Amino acid sequence: MASQKTKNDWNDESTSEISVTLLPLSTEQTPSVLEMVQGPGAPRNYELFRAEMVVGRAIDADVPINSTDLSRRHVLLKRAPSGQYSLQDLESRNGAYVNGVKIHSAVLHDGDSIQLGSILFVFHEGRAMS
Amino acid sequence: MSFFVRFWGIRGSIPTPGHLTKKYGGNTSCVEIRSDDSLFICDGGTGLRELGADLLTRGKKQITGHFFYSHTHWDHIQGFPFFTPAYIPSNTFHVYGTAEGDRRTYELLSGQMRSDYFPVDFGELRSNIVASHLDGGHREIDGVAVSFFEQHHPGRSWAYSFVRDGFKIVYATDNEIDLTFPRPEAVLKEPEAPRPIPEAFRQFCHGADLLIADGQYFDDEYEKKVGWGHPRASTIIDLALQSEAKQVAIFHHDPMHGDSDVDRKIALCKERAARVNPQLLVFGAREGLELRIG
Ligand SMILES: [Zn+2]
Ligand SMILES: [Zn+2]
């Protein structure tokens, strides 16, 4: 049986009423990020802010990387309505590898490694971006 | 010519949705193989529903597909009633048995759509669904040579190989290879030793550019699941090594395994492979992964 002391300590009426302020949405919505861990200028983060982003050697690529290992348009990162990104090889010369597997396309998950030639990225999945 | 192989369902036994299986996926067996315009579908587990939805976005007026079922356990046929292209009259689907007059798969597919189980009758599938078969174990379909091999599984199951222009894909799920070992106790005594994969099956898988094979259990789990129809994942590595496959996708993940368990299983498989042939590429089949072979 609870003592009188415990009962008083946990008395509901001791809760003070406050008006709850919702935390800013930005802590809920974070974009997915492509972290370059090996390559020119690494370490470096690329935020994925568009539904379709091309990674390649071309100067006008969304993620331009100055390396002859890469094709001009090497891979496409594409966001599904669910917010999930997938990676697609754009018939690149040296291929695209996800966790060491040469892929044609792959739905990406947090922590996946992406290798394009000698360039290495880690994919960080964002939250609630669609 | 290239094969494109996409995993739509990789889970064994029962669908396992949820955050624990987010990475590998929770849909049951379904693998799509494309060669030029030809479509081959290995098994119709719940992954087939999503493949169906995707096919409808590809802008083809008439879809023709060739279904190869490993067997008719629920986890391999459950998606069929939800395969939307089968309801569209202009489409044609061939369902292959393993011998002439073998309509078992066809009958079981239609049987699961009886009113006791499902609100829509098989007859309401408006597409042209054709019961077909592999002649003497082989058949050439649109330039792809398809063969089958009978495996070890309660109620029988079949593996299929697809070959074109020297490129080979093998789909071999629900196959308890460990049950074929003449001295099962030897595996317990010396788990590291190479396992005696039956010669005929080694030949069937020989030189596969991609071997997709049931590797449901960890070694210690298998002890309690002998006779359930699935092998140790480690045995699949020996199959891949001995048949000189180039890459192996461990498939039919156990429904009790979350992503971290599958990661651990694959890591052990990779270690085993690397001790013999570091060139063998080992990975866990996961939904949404598409490979190009050739
Ligand atoms: Zn199964
Ligand atoms: Zn089965």
Coordinates of C-alpha atoms and ligand atoms in Angstrom, one line a residue:
Chain A
M1 CA 0.0 0.0 0.0
A2 CA 1.3 3.5 -0.9
S3 CA 2.3 5.7 1.9
Q4 CA 0.7 9.1 2.4
K5 CA 3.9 10.8 1.3
T6 CA 4.0 9.1 -2.1
K7 CA 0.4 10.0 -2.7
N8 CA 1.1 13.6 -2.1
D9 CA 4.2 13.7 -4.3
W10 CA 2.3 12.4 -7.3
N11 CA -0.9 14.4 -6.7
D12 CA -2.4 15.4 -10.0
E13 CA -3.3 18.8 -8.7
S14 CA 0.4 19.7 -8.4
T15 CA 0.6 19.8 -12.2
S16 CA 0.7 23.4 -13.4
E17 CA -1.2 24.2 -16.5
I18 CA 0.8 25.7 -19.4
S19 CA -0.1 26.4 -22.9
V20 CA 1.7 24.0 -25.1
T21 CA 3.7 25.4 -28.0
L22 CA 4.4 23.1 -30.9
L23 CA 8.0 22.7 -31.8
P24 CA 8.9 24.1 -35.2
L25 CA 8.1 21.7 -38.0
S26 CA 11.7 21.8 -39.3
T27 CA 12.7 19.3 -36.6
E28 CA 10.2 16.9 -38.2
Q29 CA 11.0 17.5 -41.8
T30 CA 14.6 17.0 -42.8
P31 CA 15.7 16.5 -46.3
S32 CA 17.6 13.4 -47.4
V33 CA 21.3 14.0 -47.8
L34 CA 23.9 12.6 -50.0
E35 CA 27.2 12.7 -48.0
M36 CA 30.3 12.4 -50.2
V37 CA 32.9 10.6 -48.1
Q38 CA 35.4 10.1 -50.8
G39 CA 35.9 12.3 -53.9
P40 CA 36.9 15.8 -54.9
G41 CA 36.1 18.1 -52.0
A42 CA 35.0 15.3 -49.6
P43 CA 33.7 15.3 -47.0
R44 CA 30.8 17.2 -48.3
N45 CA 27.0 17.0 -48.0
Y46 CA 24.5 17.5 -50.8
E47 CA 20.9 18.1 -49.6
L48 CA 18.3 16.5 -51.9
F49 CA 15.8 19.3 -52.3
R50 CA 14.3 18.3 -55.6
A51 CA 12.2 15.4 -56.8
E52 CA 14.7 14.5 -59.4
M53 CA 18.4 15.2 -59.2
V54 CA 21.2 14.1 -61.5
V55 CA 24.7 13.3 -60.3
G56 CA 27.4 13.5 -62.9
R57 CA 30.4 15.2 -64.4
A58 CA 28.4 17.7 -66.3
I59 CA 28.7 21.2 -65.0
D60 CA 24.9 21.6 -65.1
A61 CA 24.2 18.4 -63.2
D62 CA 22.3 19.0 -59.9
V63 CA 25.2 17.4 -58.1
P64 CA 28.2 18.2 -60.4
I65 CA 31.4 16.3 -59.5
N66 CA 34.6 17.0 -61.2
S67 CA 35.9 13.5 -61.8
T68 CA 36.6 11.7 -65.0
D69 CA 35.3 8.5 -63.3
L70 CA 31.9 9.8 -63.8
S71 CA 29.7 10.0 -66.9
R72 CA 28.2 13.4 -67.6
R73 CA 24.9 12.2 -66.4
H74 CA 25.8 9.3 -64.2
V75 CA 22.8 8.6 -61.9
L76 CA 19.4 10.0 -61.2
L77 CA 18.0 10.3 -57.7
K78 CA 14.2 10.3 -57.8
R79 CA 11.8 11.0 -55.0
A80 CA 8.6 8.9 -54.9
P81 CA 5.3 10.5 -53.6
S82 CA 6.1 8.5 -50.4
G83 CA 9.2 10.7 -50.0
Q84 CA 11.5 7.7 -50.6
Y85 CA 14.4 8.2 -53.0
S86 CA 15.5 5.7 -55.5
L87 CA 18.7 5.7 -57.5
Q88 CA 18.9 4.9 -61.2
D89 CA 21.9 4.3 -63.3
L90 CA 21.7 6.4 -66.4
E91 CA 23.7 3.9 -68.6
S92 CA 26.9 5.3 -67.1
R93 CA 30.2 4.0 -68.3
N94 CA 31.4 2.8 -64.9
G95 CA 28.1 1.8 -63.3
A96 CA 26.6 2.5 -60.0
Y97 CA 27.0 0.4 -56.9
V98 CA 24.8 0.3 -53.8
N99 CA 26.4 -1.5 -50.9
G100 CA 28.8 -3.1 -53.3
V101 CA 26.1 -4.5 -55.7
K102 CA 26.1 -3.1 -59.2
I103 CA 22.5 -1.9 -59.7
H104 CA 20.3 -0.7 -62.5
S105 CA 18.1 0.9 -59.9
A106 CA 17.5 0.7 -56.2
V107 CA 15.2 2.1 -53.5
L108 CA 17.5 3.8 -51.1
H109 CA 17.6 3.4 -47.3
D110 CA 19.4 5.2 -44.6
G111 CA 23.0 4.3 -44.4
D112 CA 23.3 2.8 -48.0
S113 CA 26.6 3.3 -49.6
I114 CA 26.7 4.5 -53.2
Q115 CA 29.8 4.2 -55.2
L116 CA 30.3 5.8 -58.6
G117 CA 33.8 5.1 -59.9
S118 CA 36.1 6.1 -57.1
I119 CA 33.5 8.5 -55.6
L120 CA 31.8 7.2 -52.5
F121 CA 28.6 8.5 -50.9
V122 CA 26.5 7.6 -48.0
F123 CA 22.8 8.2 -48.2
H124 CA 21.0 9.7 -45.2
E125 CA 17.3 9.3 -45.4
G126 CA 15.3 12.5 -44.5
R127 CA 12.0 12.6 -42.7
A128 CA 8.5 13.5 -44.0
M129 CA 9.7 15.3 -47.1
S130 CA 7.3 14.9 -50.0
Chain B
M1 CA 20.7 -7.9 -74.9
S2 CA 20.4 -7.5 -71.1
F3 CA 18.3 -9.1 -68.5
F4 CA 16.7 -6.8 -65.9
V5 CA 15.9 -8.4 -62.6
R6 CA 13.8 -6.7 -60.0
F7 CA 12.9 -7.9 -56.6
W8 CA 9.2 -7.1 -55.6
G9 CA 8.9 -9.6 -52.8
I10 CA 11.7 -11.3 -50.9
R11 CA 10.1 -12.5 -47.7
G12 CA 9.4 -16.1 -46.8
S13 CA 6.3 -17.7 -45.4
I14 CA 4.1 -14.7 -44.5
P15 CA 4.1 -10.9 -45.3
T16 CA 6.0 -8.9 -42.6
P17 CA 5.2 -5.2 -43.0
G18 CA 6.5 -2.7 -40.4
H19 CA 9.5 -0.6 -39.5
L20 CA 11.6 -3.6 -38.6
T21 CA 11.6 -4.9 -42.1
K22 CA 11.7 -1.5 -43.9
K23 CA 15.0 -2.0 -45.6
Y24 CA 14.7 -5.5 -47.0
G25 CA 10.9 -5.4 -47.3
G26 CA 8.0 -7.5 -46.1
N27 CA 6.3 -8.7 -49.3
T28 CA 6.5 -12.4 -50.1
S29 CA 8.2 -13.9 -53.1
C30 CA 8.0 -12.2 -56.5
V31 CA 10.8 -11.5 -58.9
E32 CA 10.5 -9.8 -62.3
I33 CA 12.8 -10.7 -65.1
R34 CA 12.8 -8.7 -68.3
S35 CA 14.6 -9.4 -71.5
D36 CA 13.9 -6.9 -74.3
D37 CA 10.1 -6.7 -74.3
S38 CA 9.5 -10.1 -72.7
L39 CA 8.3 -10.4 -69.1
F40 CA 8.9 -13.4 -66.9
I41 CA 7.5 -13.5 -63.4
C42 CA 8.9 -15.8 -60.8
D43 CA 6.2 -16.5 -58.1
G44 CA 3.2 -14.4 -57.3
G45 CA 3.5 -13.7 -53.6
T46 CA 2.3 -10.3 -52.2
G47 CA 5.1 -8.5 -54.1
L48 CA 3.1 -9.3 -57.3
R49 CA 0.5 -6.7 -56.4
E50 CA 3.1 -3.9 -56.6
L51 CA 4.6 -5.3 -59.8
G52 CA 1.0 -5.3 -61.3
A53 CA 0.6 -1.6 -60.4
D54 CA 4.0 -0.8 -61.8
L55 CA 3.3 -2.6 -65.1
L56 CA 0.2 -0.4 -65.6
T57 CA 2.4 2.7 -65.5
R58 CA 4.7 1.5 -68.3
G59 CA 2.4 2.6 -71.1
K60 CA 1.9 -0.8 -72.8
K61 CA -1.5 -1.4 -74.4
Q62 CA -1.1 -5.2 -74.2
I63 CA 0.9 -6.9 -71.5
T64 CA 2.1 -10.4 -72.0
G65 CA 3.7 -12.2 -69.1
H66 CA 5.1 -15.6 -68.3
F67 CA 4.5 -16.9 -64.8
F68 CA 6.8 -19.5 -63.3
Y69 CA 5.8 -20.7 -59.9
S70 CA 8.3 -22.4 -57.6
H71 CA 5.2 -24.1 -56.0
T72 CA 1.8 -23.2 -54.7
H73 CA 2.4 -22.6 -51.0
W74 CA 0.4 -19.5 -50.0
D75 CA 3.4 -17.1 -49.8
H76 CA 4.0 -17.7 -53.5
I77 CA 0.5 -17.3 -54.9
Q78 CA -1.2 -14.8 -52.5
G79 CA -0.6 -11.8 -54.7
F80 CA -2.3 -13.2 -57.8
P81 CA -5.9 -12.1 -57.0
F82 CA -4.5 -8.5 -56.5
F83 CA -2.6 -8.5 -59.8
T84 CA -4.6 -5.8 -61.6
P85 CA -3.3 -6.5 -65.1
A86 CA -5.0 -9.9 -64.9
Y87 CA -8.4 -8.1 -64.9
I88 CA -7.7 -6.3 -68.2
P89 CA -9.0 -8.1 -71.3
S90 CA -6.2 -7.1 -73.7
N91 CA -3.5 -8.8 -71.5
T92 CA -2.2 -12.4 -71.8
F93 CA -0.6 -14.4 -69.0
H94 CA 0.9 -17.9 -69.4
V95 CA 1.1 -20.0 -66.3
Y96 CA 3.6 -22.8 -66.7
G97 CA 3.3 -26.3 -65.3
T98 CA 6.3 -28.6 -65.4
A99 CA 4.8 -31.2 -67.7
E100 CA 2.1 -31.4 -70.3
G101 CA -1.3 -31.6 -68.8
D102 CA 0.1 -30.3 -65.4
R103 CA -2.5 -27.8 -64.5
R104 CA -1.8 -27.9 -60.8
T105 CA -0.5 -24.3 -60.5
Y106 CA -3.3 -23.0 -62.7
E107 CA -6.0 -24.9 -60.7
L108 CA -4.6 -23.7 -57.4
L109 CA -4.4 -20.1 -58.6
S110 CA -8.1 -20.3 -59.5
G111 CA -8.9 -22.3 -56.4
Q112 CA -7.7 -19.5 -54.1
M113 CA -10.2 -17.2 -55.8
R114 CA -13.2 -19.4 -54.8
S115 CA -15.8 -17.4 -53.0
D116 CA -14.9 -18.9 -49.6
Y117 CA -11.6 -17.2 -49.8
F118 CA -12.0 -14.2 -52.1
P119 CA -14.8 -12.0 -53.2
V120 CA -13.9 -12.1 -56.9
D121 CA -14.2 -15.2 -59.0
F122 CA -11.3 -16.5 -61.1
G123 CA -13.7 -16.2 -64.1
E124 CA -13.8 -12.4 -63.6
L125 CA -10.1 -12.2 -64.5
R126 CA -10.8 -10.8 -68.0
S127 CA -7.3 -11.3 -69.3
N128 CA -6.3 -14.3 -71.4
I129 CA -4.9 -16.7 -68.8
V130 CA -3.3 -19.7 -70.5
A131 CA -2.2 -22.9 -68.7
S132 CA 1.0 -23.9 -70.4
H133 CA 4.0 -26.1 -69.7
L134 CA 7.7 -26.7 -70.2
D135 CA 8.4 -29.4 -72.7
G136 CA 10.6 -32.0 -71.1
G137 CA 12.0 -29.5 -68.6
H138 CA 12.9 -26.9 -71.2
R139 CA 11.2 -24.2 -73.3
E140 CA 12.4 -21.4 -75.4
I141 CA 10.3 -18.2 -74.9
D142 CA 11.1 -15.1 -77.0
G143 CA 14.7 -16.3 -77.3
V144 CA 15.1 -17.1 -73.6
A145 CA 15.8 -20.7 -72.8
V146 CA 13.9 -21.7 -69.6
S147 CA 14.6 -24.9 -67.7
F148 CA 13.4 -26.3 -64.4
F149 CA 14.8 -28.5 -61.6
E150 CA 12.9 -30.2 -58.9
Q151 CA 14.0 -29.2 -55.4
H152 CA 13.6 -30.5 -51.8
H153 CA 10.5 -29.0 -50.2
P154 CA 7.4 -30.4 -48.6
G155 CA 4.9 -30.9 -51.4
R156 CA 7.6 -30.4 -54.1
S157 CA 9.0 -27.2 -55.5
W158 CA 10.9 -26.2 -58.7
A159 CA 13.9 -24.0 -59.5
Y160 CA 14.0 -22.2 -62.9
S161 CA 16.9 -21.0 -65.0
F162 CA 16.7 -18.3 -67.7
V163 CA 19.5 -18.2 -70.3
R164 CA 20.0 -15.9 -73.2
D165 CA 23.2 -14.9 -75.1
G166 CA 25.3 -16.7 -72.6
F167 CA 23.8 -14.9 -69.6
K168 CA 22.1 -17.0 -66.9
I169 CA 19.8 -16.3 -64.1
V170 CA 18.6 -19.0 -61.6
Y171 CA 15.6 -18.6 -59.4
A172 CA 15.7 -21.3 -56.7
T173 CA 13.5 -20.7 -53.7
D174 CA 12.0 -23.0 -51.1
N175 CA 14.7 -25.6 -51.3
E176 CA 16.0 -27.5 -48.3
I177 CA 19.3 -28.6 -49.8
D178 CA 20.6 -29.5 -46.3
L179 CA 18.2 -32.4 -46.3
T180 CA 20.0 -34.0 -49.2
F181 CA 23.3 -34.3 -47.3
P182 CA 24.3 -37.9 -46.7
R183 CA 25.8 -37.2 -43.3
P184 CA 23.9 -34.2 -41.8
E185 CA 25.8 -34.6 -38.5
A186 CA 29.1 -33.8 -40.3
V187 CA 27.8 -30.2 -40.8
L188 CA 27.3 -29.8 -37.1
K189 CA 30.8 -31.2 -36.4
E190 CA 32.5 -29.1 -39.0
P191 CA 30.3 -26.2 -40.0
E192 CA 33.2 -24.5 -41.9
A193 CA 33.8 -27.5 -44.2
P194 CA 32.4 -27.4 -47.7
R195 CA 28.9 -29.0 -47.9
P196 CA 28.1 -31.7 -50.4
I197 CA 25.8 -29.9 -52.8
P198 CA 24.2 -32.5 -55.1
E199 CA 26.0 -32.6 -58.4
A200 CA 22.8 -32.3 -60.5
F201 CA 21.8 -29.1 -58.8
R202 CA 25.4 -27.7 -59.0
Q203 CA 25.1 -28.3 -62.7
F204 CA 21.7 -26.7 -63.0
C205 CA 23.1 -23.5 -61.3
H206 CA 26.5 -23.7 -63.0
G207 CA 28.0 -20.3 -64.0
A208 CA 24.9 -18.3 -63.1
D209 CA 25.5 -14.6 -63.5
L210 CA 22.8 -14.2 -60.8
L211 CA 21.7 -16.9 -58.5
I212 CA 18.6 -16.1 -56.4
A213 CA 18.3 -18.7 -53.7
D214 CA 16.3 -19.4 -50.5
G215 CA 18.7 -18.8 -47.6
Q216 CA 16.2 -18.5 -44.8
Y217 CA 18.0 -19.6 -41.7
F218 CA 21.0 -19.0 -39.6
D219 CA 23.0 -22.2 -38.8
D220 CA 21.7 -22.4 -35.2
E221 CA 18.1 -21.8 -36.2
Y222 CA 18.2 -24.5 -38.8
E223 CA 18.6 -27.2 -36.1
K224 CA 15.1 -26.5 -34.9
K225 CA 13.6 -26.2 -38.4
V226 CA 14.8 -29.4 -40.1
G227 CA 12.2 -30.6 -42.6
W228 CA 10.5 -27.2 -42.8
G229 CA 11.7 -26.9 -46.4
H230 CA 14.4 -24.2 -46.2
P231 CA 18.2 -24.3 -46.0
R232 CA 20.9 -22.7 -43.9
A233 CA 21.9 -19.5 -45.6
S234 CA 25.5 -20.7 -45.3
T235 CA 24.7 -23.7 -47.5
I236 CA 23.6 -21.4 -50.3
I237 CA 27.1 -19.9 -50.2
D238 CA 28.5 -23.3 -50.8
L239 CA 26.0 -23.8 -53.6
A240 CA 27.1 -20.5 -55.2
L241 CA 30.8 -21.4 -54.7
Q242 CA 30.6 -24.9 -56.1
S243 CA 28.4 -23.9 -59.0
E244 CA 30.8 -21.0 -59.8
A245 CA 28.0 -18.5 -59.7
K246 CA 29.1 -14.8 -60.1
Q247 CA 26.7 -13.3 -57.7
V248 CA 24.2 -14.7 -55.2
A249 CA 21.1 -13.0 -53.8
I250 CA 20.1 -14.6 -50.5
F251 CA 16.3 -14.8 -50.7
H252 CA 13.1 -15.8 -48.8
H253 CA 14.2 -14.1 -45.6
D254 CA 12.6 -15.4 -42.4
P255 CA 9.5 -13.5 -41.2
M256 CA 11.1 -13.4 -37.7
H257 CA 14.1 -11.6 -39.0
G258 CA 14.2 -7.8 -38.9
D259 CA 16.6 -5.8 -41.0
S260 CA 19.4 -6.1 -38.5
D261 CA 19.1 -9.8 -38.4
V262 CA 19.2 -10.1 -42.2
D263 CA 22.2 -7.7 -42.2
R264 CA 23.9 -10.1 -39.8
K265 CA 23.0 -13.2 -41.8
I266 CA 24.4 -11.6 -45.0
A267 CA 27.6 -10.6 -43.2
L268 CA 28.1 -14.2 -42.1
C269 CA 27.4 -15.3 -45.7
K270 CA 30.0 -12.9 -47.0
E271 CA 32.6 -14.1 -44.6
R272 CA 32.0 -17.7 -45.6
A273 CA 32.3 -16.8 -49.3
A274 CA 35.4 -14.6 -48.9
R275 CA 37.3 -17.5 -47.3
V276 CA 37.0 -19.5 -50.6
N277 CA 36.4 -17.0 -53.3
P278 CA 36.5 -13.2 -52.6
Q279 CA 35.2 -12.6 -56.1
L280 CA 31.8 -14.1 -55.3
L281 CA 29.4 -11.2 -54.8
V282 CA 26.9 -11.9 -52.0
F283 CA 24.0 -9.8 -51.0
G284 CA 20.6 -9.9 -49.4
A285 CA 17.7 -9.7 -51.9
R286 CA 15.7 -6.6 -51.0
E287 CA 12.6 -5.0 -52.4
G288 CA 13.1 -2.3 -55.0
L289 CA 16.5 -3.5 -56.1
E290 CA 16.9 -3.9 -59.9
L291 CA 19.9 -5.4 -61.5
R292 CA 21.0 -5.4 -65.0
I293 CA 22.6 -8.7 -66.2
G294 CA 24.5 -8.5 -69.5
Ligands
ZN1 ZN 8.0 -19.9 -49.4
ZN2 ZN 7.0 -23.5 -49.5

